[in-house]
GROMACS .gro file of C-alpha atoms in nm:
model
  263
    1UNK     CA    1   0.608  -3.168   2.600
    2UNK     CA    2   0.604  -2.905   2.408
    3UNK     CA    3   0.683  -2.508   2.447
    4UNK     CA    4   0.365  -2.378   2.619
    5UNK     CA    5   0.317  -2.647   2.853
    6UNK     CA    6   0.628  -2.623   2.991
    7UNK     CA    7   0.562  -2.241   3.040
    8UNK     CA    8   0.878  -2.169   2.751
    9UNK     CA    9   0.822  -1.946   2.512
   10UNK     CA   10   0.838  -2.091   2.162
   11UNK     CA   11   1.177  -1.984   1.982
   12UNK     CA   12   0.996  -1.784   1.739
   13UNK     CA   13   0.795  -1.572   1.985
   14UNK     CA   14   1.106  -1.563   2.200
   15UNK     CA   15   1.299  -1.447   1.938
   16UNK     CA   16   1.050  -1.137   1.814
   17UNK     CA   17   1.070  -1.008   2.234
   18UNK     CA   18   1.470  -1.028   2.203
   19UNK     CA   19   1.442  -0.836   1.910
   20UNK     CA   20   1.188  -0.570   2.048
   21UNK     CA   21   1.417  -0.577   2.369
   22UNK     CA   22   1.706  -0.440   2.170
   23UNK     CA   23   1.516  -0.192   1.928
   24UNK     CA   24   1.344  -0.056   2.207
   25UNK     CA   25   1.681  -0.018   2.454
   26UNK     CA   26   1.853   0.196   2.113
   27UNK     CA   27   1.562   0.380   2.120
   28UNK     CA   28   1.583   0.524   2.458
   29UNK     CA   29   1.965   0.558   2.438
   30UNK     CA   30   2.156   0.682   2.106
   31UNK     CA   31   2.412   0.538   2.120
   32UNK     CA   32   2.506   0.161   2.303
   33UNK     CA   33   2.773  -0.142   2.269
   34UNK     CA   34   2.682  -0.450   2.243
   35UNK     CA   35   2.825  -0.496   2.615
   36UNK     CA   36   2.599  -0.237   2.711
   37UNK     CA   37   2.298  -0.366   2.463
   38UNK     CA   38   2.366  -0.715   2.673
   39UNK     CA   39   2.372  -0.581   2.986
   40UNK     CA   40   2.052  -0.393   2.916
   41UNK     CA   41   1.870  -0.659   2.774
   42UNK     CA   42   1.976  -0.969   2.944
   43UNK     CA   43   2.119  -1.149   2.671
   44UNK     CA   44   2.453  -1.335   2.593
   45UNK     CA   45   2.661  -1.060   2.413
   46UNK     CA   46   2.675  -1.313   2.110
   47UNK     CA   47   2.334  -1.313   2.038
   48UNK     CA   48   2.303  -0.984   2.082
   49UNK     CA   49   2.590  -0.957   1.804
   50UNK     CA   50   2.372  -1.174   1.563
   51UNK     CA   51   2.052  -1.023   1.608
   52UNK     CA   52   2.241  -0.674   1.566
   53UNK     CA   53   2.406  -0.783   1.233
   54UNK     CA   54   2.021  -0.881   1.064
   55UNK     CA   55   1.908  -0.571   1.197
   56UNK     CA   56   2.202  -0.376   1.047
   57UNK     CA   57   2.167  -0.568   0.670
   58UNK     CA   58   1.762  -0.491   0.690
   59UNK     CA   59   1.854  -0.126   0.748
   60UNK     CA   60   1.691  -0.107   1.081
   61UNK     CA   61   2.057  -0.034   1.302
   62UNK     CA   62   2.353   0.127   1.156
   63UNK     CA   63   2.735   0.094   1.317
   64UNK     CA   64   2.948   0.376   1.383
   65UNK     CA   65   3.245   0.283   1.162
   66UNK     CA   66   3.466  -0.035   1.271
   67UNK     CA   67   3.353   0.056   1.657
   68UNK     CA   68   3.094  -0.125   1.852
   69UNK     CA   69   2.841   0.136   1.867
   70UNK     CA   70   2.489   0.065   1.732
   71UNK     CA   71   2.222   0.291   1.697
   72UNK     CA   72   1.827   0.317   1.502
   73UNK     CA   73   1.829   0.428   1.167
   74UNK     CA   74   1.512   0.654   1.036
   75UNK     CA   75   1.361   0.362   0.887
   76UNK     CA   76   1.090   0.290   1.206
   77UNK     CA   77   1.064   0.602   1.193
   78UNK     CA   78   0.944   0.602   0.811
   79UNK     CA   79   0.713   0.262   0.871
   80UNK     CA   80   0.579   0.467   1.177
   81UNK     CA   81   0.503   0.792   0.911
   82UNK     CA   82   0.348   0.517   0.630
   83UNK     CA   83   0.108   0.462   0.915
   84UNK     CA   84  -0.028   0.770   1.037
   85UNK     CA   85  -0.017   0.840   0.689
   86UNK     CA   86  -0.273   0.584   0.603
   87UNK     CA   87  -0.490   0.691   0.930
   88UNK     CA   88  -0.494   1.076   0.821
   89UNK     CA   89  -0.550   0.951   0.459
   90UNK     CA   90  -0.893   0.691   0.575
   91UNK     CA   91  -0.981   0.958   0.764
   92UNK     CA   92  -0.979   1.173   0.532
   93UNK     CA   93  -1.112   0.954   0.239
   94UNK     CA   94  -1.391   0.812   0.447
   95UNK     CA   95  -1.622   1.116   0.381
   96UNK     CA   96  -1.594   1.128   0.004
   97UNK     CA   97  -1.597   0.780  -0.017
   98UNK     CA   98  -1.957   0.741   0.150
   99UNK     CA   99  -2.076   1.041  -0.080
  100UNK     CA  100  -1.989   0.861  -0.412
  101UNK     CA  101  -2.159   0.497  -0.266
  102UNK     CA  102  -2.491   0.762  -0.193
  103UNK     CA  103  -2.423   0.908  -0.557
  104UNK     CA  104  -2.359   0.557  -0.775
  105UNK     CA  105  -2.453   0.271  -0.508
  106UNK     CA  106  -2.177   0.072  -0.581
  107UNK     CA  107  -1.882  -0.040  -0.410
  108UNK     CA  108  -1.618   0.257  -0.334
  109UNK     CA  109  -1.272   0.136  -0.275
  110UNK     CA  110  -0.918   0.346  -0.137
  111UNK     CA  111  -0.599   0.112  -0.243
  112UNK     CA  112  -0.242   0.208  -0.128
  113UNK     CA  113   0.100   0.050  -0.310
  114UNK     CA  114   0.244  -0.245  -0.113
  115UNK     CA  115   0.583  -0.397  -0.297
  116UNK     CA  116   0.412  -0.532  -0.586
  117UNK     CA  117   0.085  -0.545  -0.509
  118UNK     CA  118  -0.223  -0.263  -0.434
  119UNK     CA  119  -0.396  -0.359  -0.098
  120UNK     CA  120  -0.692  -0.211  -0.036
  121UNK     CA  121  -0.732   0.057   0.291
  122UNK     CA  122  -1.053   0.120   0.299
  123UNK     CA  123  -1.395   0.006   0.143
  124UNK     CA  124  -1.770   0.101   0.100
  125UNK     CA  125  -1.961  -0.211  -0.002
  126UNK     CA  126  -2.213  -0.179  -0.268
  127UNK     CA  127  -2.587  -0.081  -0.184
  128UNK     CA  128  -2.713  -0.381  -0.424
  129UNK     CA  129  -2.726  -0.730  -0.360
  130UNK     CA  130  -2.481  -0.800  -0.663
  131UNK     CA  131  -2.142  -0.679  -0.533
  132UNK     CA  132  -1.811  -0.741  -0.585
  133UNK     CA  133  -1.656  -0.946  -0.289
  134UNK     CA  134  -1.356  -0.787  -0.130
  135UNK     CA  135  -1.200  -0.701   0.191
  136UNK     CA  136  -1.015  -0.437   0.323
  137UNK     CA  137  -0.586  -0.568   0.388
  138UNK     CA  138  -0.678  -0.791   0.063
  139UNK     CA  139  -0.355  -0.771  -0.172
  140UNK     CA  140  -0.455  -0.769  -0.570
  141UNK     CA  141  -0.205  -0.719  -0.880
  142UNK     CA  142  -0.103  -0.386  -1.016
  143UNK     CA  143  -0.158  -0.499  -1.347
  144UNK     CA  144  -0.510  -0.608  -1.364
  145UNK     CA  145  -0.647  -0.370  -1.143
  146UNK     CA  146  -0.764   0.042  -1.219
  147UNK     CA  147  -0.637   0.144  -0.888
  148UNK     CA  148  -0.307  -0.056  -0.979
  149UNK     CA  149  -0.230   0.114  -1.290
  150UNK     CA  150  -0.317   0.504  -1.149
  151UNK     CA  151  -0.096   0.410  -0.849
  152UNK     CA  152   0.216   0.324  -1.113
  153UNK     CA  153   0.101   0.557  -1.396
  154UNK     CA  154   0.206   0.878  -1.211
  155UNK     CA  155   0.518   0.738  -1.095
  156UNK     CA  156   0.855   0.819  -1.246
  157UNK     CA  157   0.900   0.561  -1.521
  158UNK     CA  158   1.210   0.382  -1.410
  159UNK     CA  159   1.066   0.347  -1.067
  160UNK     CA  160   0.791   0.195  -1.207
  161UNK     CA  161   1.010  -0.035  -1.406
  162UNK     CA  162   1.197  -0.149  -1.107
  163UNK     CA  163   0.860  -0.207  -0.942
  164UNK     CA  164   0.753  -0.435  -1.248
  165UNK     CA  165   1.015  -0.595  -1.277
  166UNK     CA  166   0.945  -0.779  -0.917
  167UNK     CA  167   0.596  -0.896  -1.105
  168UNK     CA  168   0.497  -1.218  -1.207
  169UNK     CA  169   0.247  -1.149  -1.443
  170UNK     CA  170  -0.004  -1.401  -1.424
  171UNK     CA  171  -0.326  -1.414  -1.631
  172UNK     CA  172  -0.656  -1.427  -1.433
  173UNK     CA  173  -0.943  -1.311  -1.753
  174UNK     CA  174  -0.870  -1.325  -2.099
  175UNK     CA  175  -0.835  -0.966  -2.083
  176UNK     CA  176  -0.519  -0.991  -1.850
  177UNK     CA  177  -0.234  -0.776  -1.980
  178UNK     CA  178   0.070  -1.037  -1.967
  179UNK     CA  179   0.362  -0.795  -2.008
  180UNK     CA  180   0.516  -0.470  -1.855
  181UNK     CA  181   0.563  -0.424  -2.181
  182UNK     CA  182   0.215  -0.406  -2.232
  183UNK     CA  183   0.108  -0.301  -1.893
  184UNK     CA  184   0.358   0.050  -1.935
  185UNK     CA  185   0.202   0.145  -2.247
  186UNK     CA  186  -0.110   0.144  -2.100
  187UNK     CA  187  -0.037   0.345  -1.771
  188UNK     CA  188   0.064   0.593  -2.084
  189UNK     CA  189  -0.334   0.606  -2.186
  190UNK     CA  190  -0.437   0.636  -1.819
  191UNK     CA  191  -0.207   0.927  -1.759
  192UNK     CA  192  -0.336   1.081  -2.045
  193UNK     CA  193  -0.676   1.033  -2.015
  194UNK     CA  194  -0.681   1.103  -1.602
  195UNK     CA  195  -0.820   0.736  -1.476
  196UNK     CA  196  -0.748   0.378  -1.483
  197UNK     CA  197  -0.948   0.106  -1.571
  198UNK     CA  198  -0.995  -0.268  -1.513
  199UNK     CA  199  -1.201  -0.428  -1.816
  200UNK     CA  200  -1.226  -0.759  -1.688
  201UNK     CA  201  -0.924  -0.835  -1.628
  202UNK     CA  202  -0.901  -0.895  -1.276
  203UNK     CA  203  -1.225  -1.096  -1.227
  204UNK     CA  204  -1.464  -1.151  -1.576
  205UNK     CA  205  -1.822  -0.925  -1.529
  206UNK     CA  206  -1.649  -0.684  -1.325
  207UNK     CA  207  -1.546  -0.369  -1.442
  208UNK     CA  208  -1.365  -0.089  -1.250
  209UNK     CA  209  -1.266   0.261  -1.255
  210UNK     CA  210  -0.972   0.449  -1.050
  211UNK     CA  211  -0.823   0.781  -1.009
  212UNK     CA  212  -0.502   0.925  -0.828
  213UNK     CA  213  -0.459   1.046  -0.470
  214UNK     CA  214  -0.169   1.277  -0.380
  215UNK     CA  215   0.029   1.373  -0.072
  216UNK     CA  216   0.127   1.717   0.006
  217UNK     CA  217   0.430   1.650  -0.237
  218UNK     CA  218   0.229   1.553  -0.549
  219UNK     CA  219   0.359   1.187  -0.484
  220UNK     CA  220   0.063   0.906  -0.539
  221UNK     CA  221   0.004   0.750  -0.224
  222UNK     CA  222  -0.390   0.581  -0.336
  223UNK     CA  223  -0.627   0.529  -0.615
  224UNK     CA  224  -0.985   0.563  -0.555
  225UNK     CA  225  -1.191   0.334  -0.775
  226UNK     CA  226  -1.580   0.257  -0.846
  227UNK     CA  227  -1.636  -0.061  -0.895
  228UNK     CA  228  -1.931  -0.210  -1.123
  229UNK     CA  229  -2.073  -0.564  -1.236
  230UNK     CA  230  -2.034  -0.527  -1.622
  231UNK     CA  231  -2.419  -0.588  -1.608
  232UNK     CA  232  -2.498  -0.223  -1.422
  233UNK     CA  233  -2.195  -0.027  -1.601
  234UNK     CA  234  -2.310   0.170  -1.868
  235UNK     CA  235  -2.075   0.320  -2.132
  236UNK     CA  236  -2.275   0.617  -2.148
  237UNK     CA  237  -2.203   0.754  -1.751
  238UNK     CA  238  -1.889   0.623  -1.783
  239UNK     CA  239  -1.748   1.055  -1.828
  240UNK     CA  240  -1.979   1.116  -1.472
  241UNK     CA  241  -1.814   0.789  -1.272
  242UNK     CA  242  -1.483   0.949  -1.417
  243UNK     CA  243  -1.575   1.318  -1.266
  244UNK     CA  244  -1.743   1.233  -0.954
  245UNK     CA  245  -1.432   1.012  -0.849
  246UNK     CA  246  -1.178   1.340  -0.976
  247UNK     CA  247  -1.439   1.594  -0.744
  248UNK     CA  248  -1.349   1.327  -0.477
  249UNK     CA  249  -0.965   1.258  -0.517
  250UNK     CA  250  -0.940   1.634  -0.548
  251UNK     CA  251  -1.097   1.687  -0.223
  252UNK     CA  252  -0.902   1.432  -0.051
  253UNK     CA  253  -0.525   1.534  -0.217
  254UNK     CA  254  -0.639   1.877  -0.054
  255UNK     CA  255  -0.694   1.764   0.254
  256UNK     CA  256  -0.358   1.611   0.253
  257UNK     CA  257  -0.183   1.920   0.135
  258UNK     CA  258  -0.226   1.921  -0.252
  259UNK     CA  259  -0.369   2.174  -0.437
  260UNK     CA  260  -0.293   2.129  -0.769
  261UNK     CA  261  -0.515   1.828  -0.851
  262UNK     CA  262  -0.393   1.758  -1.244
  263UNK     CA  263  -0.781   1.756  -1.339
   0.00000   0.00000   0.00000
């Protein structure tokens, strides 16, 4: 029989409420024991202890010195920030992101840095029938992507180097850049110039465009791309794609608290 229909709850759902029993009893109180923490939460005092000691190596709980006092570190508190973050950022985005589909028709995406890979926030689709297909939570690489390579090219270069150097490089076009090597050179061009681009090398007949989005600090926290079958992008408007999308990041960096948008 298993779990459910004995009314049980499987180990790994009981295990993620024991977890959230303990974060959320430091949370209320500062400071607790793991007597205390046991007491609280109605669990043995040893696997209190272990569930402590994974929270304490992911950074989640610290221990005053050699006693048995636990409490939170900031770190909810920063995945909690990363969050409304993204909400004020959407929120912000949405308008300017709806202006450039009126503007260009095609499909208007807001990507954000996860690990080693963009995911994408937010999305406009494309007014034609021929779109590219995407979703919004979909993860893509850094290093095939325009809104990968404007979220790493205004990053300080050795955090960008530890970043790559969690990448498997993996070649999806013949276009794919194969190398951080090659990859870092490039982010030097799109730093330079003010956008990123994809030139089929993500998905063959699509090409892509991207631009930076700052916080109130001047940190990148998004790229904004247009995105275009190769069939409707024309060399010639690529300079207007590349403005419109600055007019827009600029906007949105403002509304977040930057005013010194670099173009």
């Amino acid at each position: 029989m298993s779990s459910a229909e004995n009314g049980k709850q499987p180990d790994s759902v009981s295990s993620v409420l024991k977890v959230f029993g303990i974060l959320q009893a430091l949370g209320e109180e500062r400071d607790h024991s793991i007597t205390e923490l046991a007491q609280r939460v109605m669990m043995s005092k040893s696997t209190v202890y272990r569930f402590l000691q994974t929270m304490k190596t992911l950074g989640y709980v610290t221990q005053e010195g050699e006693s048995e006092k636990y409490s939170l570190t900031l770190k909810l508190f920063e995945l909690g920030a990363k969050a409304l973050q993204n909400v004020d950022l959407i929120r912000s985005a949405d308008l300017q992101m709806r202006e450039l589909s009126r503007l260009t028709r095609e499909t208007v995406h807001l990507g954000a840095l996860e690990e080693e890979s963009i995911v994408y926030i937010h999305k406009i689709d494309s007014l034609y029938n021929l779109r590219m297909y995407s979703r919004i939570g979909r993860r893509n690489p850094l290093y095939s992507t325009a809104i990968g390579k404007v979220l790493l090219a205004w990053r300080d270069r050795e955090e960008t180097e530890e970043i790559l150097r969690q990448v498997e490089f993996r070649r999806s076009t013949p276009n794919t850049l194969m190398s951080a090597d090659a990859l870092l050179a490039a982010l030097d061009e799109v730093k330079a110039q003010g956008y990123g681009e994809d030139n089929e090398e993500q998905e063959e007949g699509l090409r892509c465009l991207a631009v930076p989005v700052f916080d109130r600090f001047g940190v990148v926290i998004a790229g904004l791309s247009l995105s275009f079958p190769t069939i409707r992008f024309s060399e010639e408007a690529r300079q207007d794609y590349v403005e419109m999308l600055q007019r827009a990041a600029r906007t949105i960096s403002s509304e977040m608290g930057f005013h010194a948008y670099p173009f």
